[in-house]
Coordinates of C-alpha atoms and ligand atoms in Angstrom, one line a residue:
X562 CA -8.8 15.7 11.0
X563 CA -5.6 13.4 11.7
X564 CA -5.6 9.5 11.1
X565 CA -2.9 8.1 12.8
X566 CA -1.7 4.3 13.9
X567 CA 0.8 3.9 16.6
X568 CA 3.5 1.2 14.9
X569 CA 5.1 0.6 18.5
X570 CA 4.9 2.7 21.9
X571 CA 6.4 6.2 20.5
X572 CA 6.8 5.8 16.1
X573 CA 3.7 6.8 14.7
X574 CA 2.2 5.9 11.3
X575 CA 1.0 9.0 9.3
X576 CA 0.8 8.8 5.9
X577 CA -2.0 7.7 3.8
X578 CA -4.0 6.5 1.6
X579 CA -4.9 7.9 -2.1
X580 CA -8.0 6.2 -4.2
X581 CA -8.7 8.7 -6.5
X582 CA -5.3 8.3 -8.7
X583 CA -5.8 7.0 -11.8
X584 CA -1.8 5.6 -12.8
X585 CA 0.8 5.4 -10.4
X586 CA 3.8 6.8 -11.8
X587 CA 1.2 8.6 -14.2
X588 CA 1.6 5.0 -16.4
X589 CA 0.1 2.3 -14.0
X590 CA -3.4 1.8 -13.1
X591 CA -4.7 1.4 -9.4
X592 CA -7.6 -0.1 -9.1
X593 CA -7.7 0.0 -5.4
X594 CA -5.7 3.3 -5.1
X595 CA -2.1 3.4 -3.4
X596 CA -1.0 4.1 0.1
X597 CA 1.6 6.1 0.8
X598 CA 3.4 5.2 4.2
X599 CA 5.4 8.0 6.9
X600 CA 6.3 7.6 10.5
X601 CA 6.9 9.6 13.2
X602 CA 9.1 8.7 16.3
X603 CA 9.1 10.3 19.0
X604 CA 11.8 10.3 21.0
X605 CA 14.2 12.5 23.3
X606 CA 13.9 14.4 19.4
X607 CA 11.4 13.8 17.2
X608 CA 12.4 12.1 13.8
X609 CA 9.6 11.9 10.5
X610 CA 10.8 9.1 8.4
X611 CA 10.2 10.7 4.7
X612 CA 6.7 12.5 3.4
X613 CA 4.3 12.1 0.8
X614 CA 2.9 12.7 -2.6
X615 CA 1.3 15.7 -2.7
X616 CA -2.3 14.2 -3.2
X617 CA -2.2 13.7 0.0
X618 CA -0.5 16.5 1.8
X619 CA -3.8 18.1 4.3
X620 CA -3.7 14.1 5.7
X621 CA -0.1 14.2 6.1
X622 CA 0.1 17.2 7.6
X623 CA -2.4 16.9 9.6
X624 CA -1.5 13.9 10.5
X625 CA 2.2 14.6 11.7
X626 CA 1.2 17.7 13.6
X627 CA -1.0 15.3 15.5
X628 CA 1.7 12.5 16.5
X629 CA 4.2 16.2 17.2
X630 CA 2.0 15.9 19.9
X631 CA 3.4 20.4 20.3
X632 CA 7.0 19.2 20.1
X633 CA 9.6 20.1 17.6
X634 CA 9.8 18.5 14.8
X635 CA 14.0 17.4 15.6
X636 CA 15.0 15.3 12.1
X637 CA 13.1 15.1 8.7
X638 CA 14.7 11.7 7.3
X639 CA 15.0 11.9 3.5
X640 CA 15.1 7.9 2.6
X641 CA 13.4 8.4 -0.9
X642 CA 13.7 11.7 -3.2
X643 CA 10.5 10.7 -6.1
X644 CA 7.6 12.9 -5.5
X645 CA 5.8 10.4 -4.4
X646 CA 7.4 10.6 -1.1
X647 CA 9.4 13.8 -1.2
X648 CA 6.6 16.1 -2.8
X649 CA 5.4 17.4 1.2
X650 CA 9.4 18.5 2.3
X651 CA 9.7 22.1 0.7
X652 CA 6.3 22.6 3.8
X653 CA 7.7 20.5 6.4
X654 CA 10.4 23.1 6.7
X655 CA 8.5 26.3 6.5
X656 CA 6.3 24.1 9.6
X657 CA 9.5 23.9 11.4
X658 CA 12.1 26.0 9.8
X659 CA 14.6 23.9 13.2
X660 CA 14.4 20.5 11.3
X661 CA 17.2 18.8 10.4
X662 CA 17.5 17.7 7.3
X663 CA 19.6 13.6 7.3
X664 CA 20.2 12.3 4.0
X665 CA 23.1 10.9 1.0
X666 CA 24.5 13.3 -1.1
X667 CA 22.6 12.0 -3.7
X668 CA 19.8 12.9 -1.8
X669 CA 20.6 17.1 -1.3
X670 CA 21.5 17.0 -4.9
X671 CA 18.2 16.5 -5.9
X672 CA 16.7 18.5 -3.3
X673 CA 17.8 21.0 -4.7
X674 CA 16.6 20.4 -7.8
X675 CA 12.9 19.8 -6.6
X676 CA 12.8 22.7 -4.3
X677 CA 14.5 26.4 -3.8
X678 CA 14.6 26.9 -0.5
X679 CA 18.4 27.4 1.0
X680 CA 20.1 23.8 1.7
X681 CA 22.5 26.2 4.5
X682 CA 22.8 24.4 7.3
X683 CA 20.0 22.6 6.8
X684 CA 21.7 19.0 6.0
X685 CA 23.2 16.8 8.2
X686 CA 24.8 14.3 5.6
X687 CA 24.8 10.7 6.2
X688 CA 26.6 7.7 4.1
X689 CA 27.1 3.6 4.2
X690 CA 27.0 2.8 8.3
X691 CA 26.9 6.2 10.1
X692 CA 24.0 6.3 12.7
X693 CA 21.7 8.7 14.5
X694 CA 20.6 8.8 18.1
X695 CA 17.1 9.8 18.6
X696 CA 17.7 8.9 22.3
X697 CA 16.0 6.1 23.4
X698 CA 16.0 4.8 19.0
X699 CA 19.6 4.6 17.2
X700 CA 19.2 4.6 14.3
X701 CA 22.0 3.1 11.3
X702 CA 21.9 4.6 7.8
X703 CA 21.6 2.0 4.9
X704 CA 22.5 2.8 1.3
X705 CA 20.0 1.0 -0.8
X706 CA 20.7 2.3 -4.3
X707 CA 18.6 2.0 -7.3
X708 CA 15.4 0.2 -4.9
X709 CA 14.7 1.8 -7.5
X710 CA 16.2 5.4 -8.1
X711 CA 19.9 6.5 -7.0
X712 CA 19.6 8.2 -3.4
X713 CA 17.3 5.1 -2.4
X714 CA 18.6 4.0 1.2
X715 CA 17.4 2.4 4.9
X716 CA 17.3 3.3 8.3
X717 CA 17.4 0.6 10.6
X718 CA 16.6 1.6 14.2
X719 CA 18.3 -1.3 16.7
X720 CA 16.4 0.0 19.4
X721 CA 13.2 -2.0 18.5
X722 CA 14.5 -3.7 15.7
X723 CA 12.9 -2.4 13.0
X724 CA 14.3 -1.8 8.8
X725 CA 12.1 1.7 7.3
X726 CA 13.2 0.3 3.9
X727 CA 11.6 2.7 1.2
X728 CA 10.1 1.4 -1.7
X729 CA 11.1 -1.9 -1.0
X730 CA 8.7 -4.4 0.5
X731 CA 5.7 -2.0 -1.3
X732 CA 3.0 -2.5 -2.7
X733 CA -0.1 -1.0 -4.9
X734 CA -3.4 -0.7 -2.8
X735 CA -4.4 2.2 -0.5
X736 CA -4.9 0.9 3.2
X737 CA -8.6 -1.0 4.3
X738 CA -8.3 0.3 7.8
X739 CA -5.0 -1.5 9.9
X740 CA -1.7 -0.9 8.4
X741 CA -0.3 -4.2 9.4
X742 CA -0.4 -7.6 6.6
X743 CA -1.2 -9.8 9.6
X744 CA -4.3 -8.2 9.4
X745 CA -5.6 -7.6 6.6
X746 CA -5.6 -10.7 4.9
X747 CA -2.4 -9.9 2.7
X748 CA -2.1 -13.1 0.3
X749 CA -5.6 -12.0 -0.5
X750 CA -5.5 -8.3 -0.8
X751 CA -1.8 -7.4 -1.5
X752 CA 0.3 -10.0 -2.9
X753 CA -0.4 -9.8 -6.7
X754 CA -0.2 -5.9 -6.7
X755 CA 2.6 -6.9 -4.6
X756 CA 4.1 -8.1 -7.1
X757 CA 3.3 -6.0 -9.9
X758 CA 4.4 -3.7 -7.9
X759 CA 8.2 -5.0 -7.8
X760 CA 8.1 -6.0 -11.0
X761 CA 7.6 -3.2 -12.4
X762 CA 8.5 -0.4 -10.2
X763 CA 12.0 -2.3 -8.9
X764 CA 12.1 -5.4 -11.2
X765 CA 15.0 -4.2 -13.4
X766 CA 17.2 -4.0 -10.2
X767 CA 17.7 -7.1 -9.3
X768 CA 21.7 -7.2 -8.6
X769 CA 20.6 -4.0 -6.6
X770 CA 17.8 -5.6 -4.6
X771 CA 20.4 -8.8 -4.4
X772 CA 23.2 -6.2 -2.6
X773 CA 20.0 -4.9 0.3
X774 CA 19.0 -8.2 0.7
X775 CA 22.8 -9.5 1.6
X776 CA 23.4 -6.2 3.7
X777 CA 19.2 -6.8 5.3
X778 CA 20.2 -10.7 6.0
X779 CA 23.0 -9.4 9.0
X780 CA 20.4 -7.7 10.8
X781 CA 18.0 -8.9 13.1
X782 CA 14.7 -7.7 12.2
X783 CA 11.3 -7.5 14.0
X784 CA 8.9 -5.0 11.4
X785 CA 9.4 -4.3 8.1
X786 CA 7.7 -0.1 7.1
X787 CA 7.7 0.2 3.3
X788 CA 6.4 3.7 1.9
X789 CA 3.8 1.7 0.5
X790 CA 1.2 -0.7 1.5
X791 CA 1.6 -2.6 4.8
X792 CA 3.8 -2.7 8.1
X793 CA 5.9 -6.2 8.5
X794 CA 5.8 -7.8 11.8
X795 CA 5.3 -11.7 11.1
X796 CA 6.0 -13.7 8.7
X797 CA 8.9 -11.6 7.7
X798 CA 10.7 -14.7 5.6
X799 CA 8.2 -14.8 3.3
X800 CA 8.8 -11.9 2.0
X801 CA 11.5 -11.8 1.8
X802 CA 12.0 -14.8 0.3
X803 CA 9.7 -13.5 -2.8
X804 CA 12.0 -10.4 -2.8
X805 CA 15.3 -13.1 -3.5
X806 CA 13.3 -15.4 -6.2
X807 CA 12.3 -11.7 -8.0
X808 CA 15.8 -10.5 -7.7
X809 CA 16.8 -13.4 -9.0
X810 CA 15.0 -13.5 -12.1
X811 CA 14.0 -16.9 -10.9
X812 CA 10.0 -18.1 -11.3
X813 CA 7.6 -18.9 -8.1
X814 CA 6.8 -21.4 -10.2
X815 CA 6.1 -23.9 -12.5
X816 CA 3.2 -22.8 -14.8
X817 CA 2.4 -20.9 -17.8
X818 CA 0.9 -16.7 -18.8
X819 CA -0.3 -16.6 -22.9
X820 CA 0.0 -13.6 -23.3
X821 CA -1.9 -13.2 -27.5
X822 CA -2.7 -10.4 -29.5
X823 CA -5.4 -10.8 -31.9
X824 CA -6.9 -7.8 -34.3
X825 CA -10.3 -10.5 -35.2
X826 CA -10.6 -13.6 -33.3
X827 CA -7.4 -16.8 -35.1
X828 CA -4.9 -15.8 -33.0
X829 CA -6.6 -15.5 -29.6
X830 CA -8.1 -18.4 -30.9
X831 CA -4.9 -20.4 -31.4
X832 CA -4.0 -19.8 -28.3
X833 CA -7.3 -21.0 -26.0
X834 CA -6.9 -23.9 -28.3
X835 CA -3.4 -24.5 -26.3
X836 CA -4.7 -23.6 -23.2
X837 CA -7.6 -26.2 -24.1
X838 CA -4.7 -28.8 -24.9
X839 CA -2.7 -27.6 -21.9
X840 CA -5.1 -27.7 -19.0
X841 CA -6.2 -31.4 -20.5
X842 CA -2.9 -32.0 -20.2
X843 CA -3.1 -31.6 -16.1
X844 CA -1.8 -27.9 -16.3
X845 CA -3.5 -25.6 -14.0
X846 CA -0.8 -22.7 -12.9
X847 CA -2.0 -21.1 -16.3
X848 CA -2.9 -17.5 -17.1
X849 CA -4.9 -16.6 -20.2
X850 CA -4.7 -12.7 -21.0
X851 CA -5.7 -10.7 -24.2
X852 CA -3.2 -7.8 -24.7
X853 CA -4.5 -5.4 -26.0
X854 CA -7.4 -5.2 -23.0
X855 CA -4.3 -6.3 -19.9
X856 CA -2.8 -3.4 -19.1
X857 CA 1.4 -4.6 -19.9
X858 CA 2.1 -4.5 -16.6
X859 CA -0.4 -7.4 -15.2
X860 CA 1.3 -9.2 -17.6
X861 CA 5.0 -8.4 -16.6
X862 CA 3.7 -9.1 -12.9
X863 CA 2.8 -13.1 -14.3
X864 CA 6.2 -13.4 -16.5
X865 CA 7.9 -13.0 -13.0
X866 CA 5.6 -15.4 -11.8
X867 CA 5.5 -18.3 -13.8
X868 CA 8.8 -19.9 -15.9
X869 CA 6.9 -20.4 -19.2
X870 CA 5.6 -17.3 -21.6
X871 CA 3.5 -18.2 -24.9
X872 CA 3.2 -15.3 -26.8
X873 CA 0.8 -15.3 -29.7
X874 CA 0.8 -12.1 -32.3
X875 CA -0.1 -11.3 -35.4
X876 CA 2.0 -9.8 -38.1
X877 CA 1.3 -5.8 -38.4
X878 CA 3.1 -3.1 -40.7
X879 CA 5.7 -5.8 -41.4
X880 CA 6.6 -6.3 -37.8
X881 CA 4.9 -7.1 -34.5
X882 CA 1.6 -6.2 -33.8
X883 CA 1.9 -2.9 -31.8
X884 CA 1.0 -4.0 -28.1
X885 CA 2.7 -7.3 -28.4
X886 CA 5.2 -5.0 -28.8
X887 CA 5.3 -2.5 -26.3
X888 CA 5.3 -6.2 -24.0
X889 CA 8.6 -7.0 -25.5
X890 CA 10.2 -3.8 -25.2
X891 CA 9.7 -3.6 -21.3
X892 CA 10.2 -6.8 -20.6
X893 CA 13.7 -6.5 -21.8
X894 CA 13.6 -2.9 -20.7
X895 CA 12.4 -5.0 -16.5
X896 CA 15.8 -7.5 -17.9
X897 CA 13.1 -9.9 -17.6
X898 CA 15.2 -13.3 -17.5
X899 CA 15.2 -17.0 -17.8
X900 CA 12.1 -17.9 -18.5
X901 CA 10.7 -20.3 -21.4
X902 CA 8.8 -18.8 -23.9
X903 CA 7.1 -20.6 -26.9
X904 CA 5.7 -19.3 -29.8
X905 CA 2.2 -18.3 -31.9
X906 CA 2.2 -16.3 -34.8
X907 CA 0.1 -15.0 -37.5
X908 CA -0.2 -12.9 -41.1
X909 CA -2.0 -13.3 -44.1
X910 CA 0.4 -12.5 -46.8
X911 CA 3.6 -12.3 -45.0
X912 CA 3.8 -14.0 -41.6
X913 CA 6.6 -13.2 -40.3
X914 CA 5.5 -12.2 -36.1
X915 CA 7.0 -15.3 -34.3
X916 CA 10.5 -14.8 -35.7
X917 CA 10.4 -11.1 -34.8
X918 CA 9.7 -11.7 -31.3
X919 CA 12.1 -14.9 -31.3
X920 CA 14.5 -12.4 -32.4
X921 CA 13.6 -9.6 -28.9
X922 CA 13.7 -12.6 -26.9
X923 CA 16.2 -14.8 -27.7
X924 CA 18.6 -11.4 -27.0
X925 CA 17.0 -11.5 -23.7
X926 CA 19.1 -13.2 -20.9
X927 CA 18.5 -16.6 -20.4
X928 CA 15.6 -17.5 -22.3
X929 CA 15.1 -20.4 -23.3
X930 CA 12.9 -21.8 -26.9
X931 CA 10.8 -24.9 -26.6
X932 CA 8.6 -26.5 -29.1
X933 CA 8.6 -25.3 -32.3
X934 CA 7.3 -21.4 -33.3
X935 CA 3.2 -22.1 -35.0
X936 CA 3.2 -19.5 -37.9
X937 CA -0.4 -19.7 -39.3
X938 CA -1.6 -18.0 -42.3
X939 CA -5.2 -15.8 -41.6
X940 CA -6.5 -18.9 -39.4
X941 CA -5.3 -22.7 -37.4
X942 CA -6.4 -25.3 -39.1
X943 CA -7.1 -28.9 -38.4
X944 CA -3.6 -29.4 -40.5
X945 CA -2.2 -27.9 -38.4
X946 CA -3.2 -29.2 -34.4
X947 CA -0.5 -32.4 -34.3
X948 CA 1.8 -29.4 -34.7
X949 CA -0.2 -27.1 -31.4
X950 CA -0.2 -30.7 -29.6
X951 CA 3.5 -30.8 -30.1
X952 CA 4.3 -27.3 -29.2
X953 CA 1.5 -27.7 -26.4
X954 CA 3.5 -31.7 -24.8
X955 CA 6.6 -29.4 -25.6
X956 CA 5.6 -27.1 -22.8
X957 CA 4.2 -29.7 -20.9
X958 CA 7.7 -31.7 -20.6
X959 CA 9.2 -28.7 -19.2
X960 CA 7.7 -27.7 -16.8
X961 CA 8.4 -31.7 -15.0
Ligands
FEO1101 FE1 7.2 5.6 -3.9 FE2 10.2 5.2 -6.2 O1 8.6 5.6 -5.3

């Protein structure tokens, strides 16, 4: 059975939710699923904006059939070729063989790589600023390379002032009924997942996101229609501001994420004592994570959120405890910058983890160490409390 929603009088959401997928890209946990959005514009010409993931093929095709209401499909506009959005292109081409595919040069290169159907006379190749007139709606194409693949483009509908913004402004999380952000308590249901989605999926490409934000600033935008998660038609400035901060690698708030790895509880004890000291000194924007039990994507999200990071880990195989090494590697891969960091190390016979963590962090751009690292042997001793106290005070001072 079809399951569509009207975005405007003649634009219909034809996407769907997936609550069965455990890991997005087979990497990132999806505790509340994910949605794949697609939109059908009913005008003198009909245009479908993107397809969907293979997992929701049946729902998506029923939705498109219903939204077309017996009409032919004239255009399939391909804003993004990652398979969570392009998987059903082959079936669309089979069902509506006369439909023209609209994309840029890189789009068609990727279509050729992913699919085997002949492109021949099907392609309308567009570049920055090209337009497509559907009758009432005038679409303009805006290239958005590396947000989050090289072929990504966005489509601006000047008639209704809608930006079909591909992966940008998306979020993890399936729909709970309405597809509109202003009807779903976005701040409580989705905001943390929007950050986790941005930081892990698009986070590496801050400068490219900045380029797109500059282009978007010249548009009159009444609605953002992303490929994942709710549609924005109110308070768009809130999300634009978040994207500006995240893509400049500036923290959202002055606060501390403590991420510790601990084999037998001694490093975690040191981290908990530090958290306790910070709280008593009035730091309440504070999150503590056991990295062995927390998927790295959540740690990356809070690393993008907070100004200060405290990393605590044992020495392991003459290096860093592996989950911490993974986190540090991911932070570097995602270009995290401009954070203050403090270090707690442990080791029973050759403690070097604090130094090793510092090698990773000091190589990242704009990172500033706060306080003296505390490197313990096996367990925290009462005589080391003043050092931890001094470290806590240094962190508090840095937050002012
Ligand atoms: Fe939602 Fe880059 O795909």
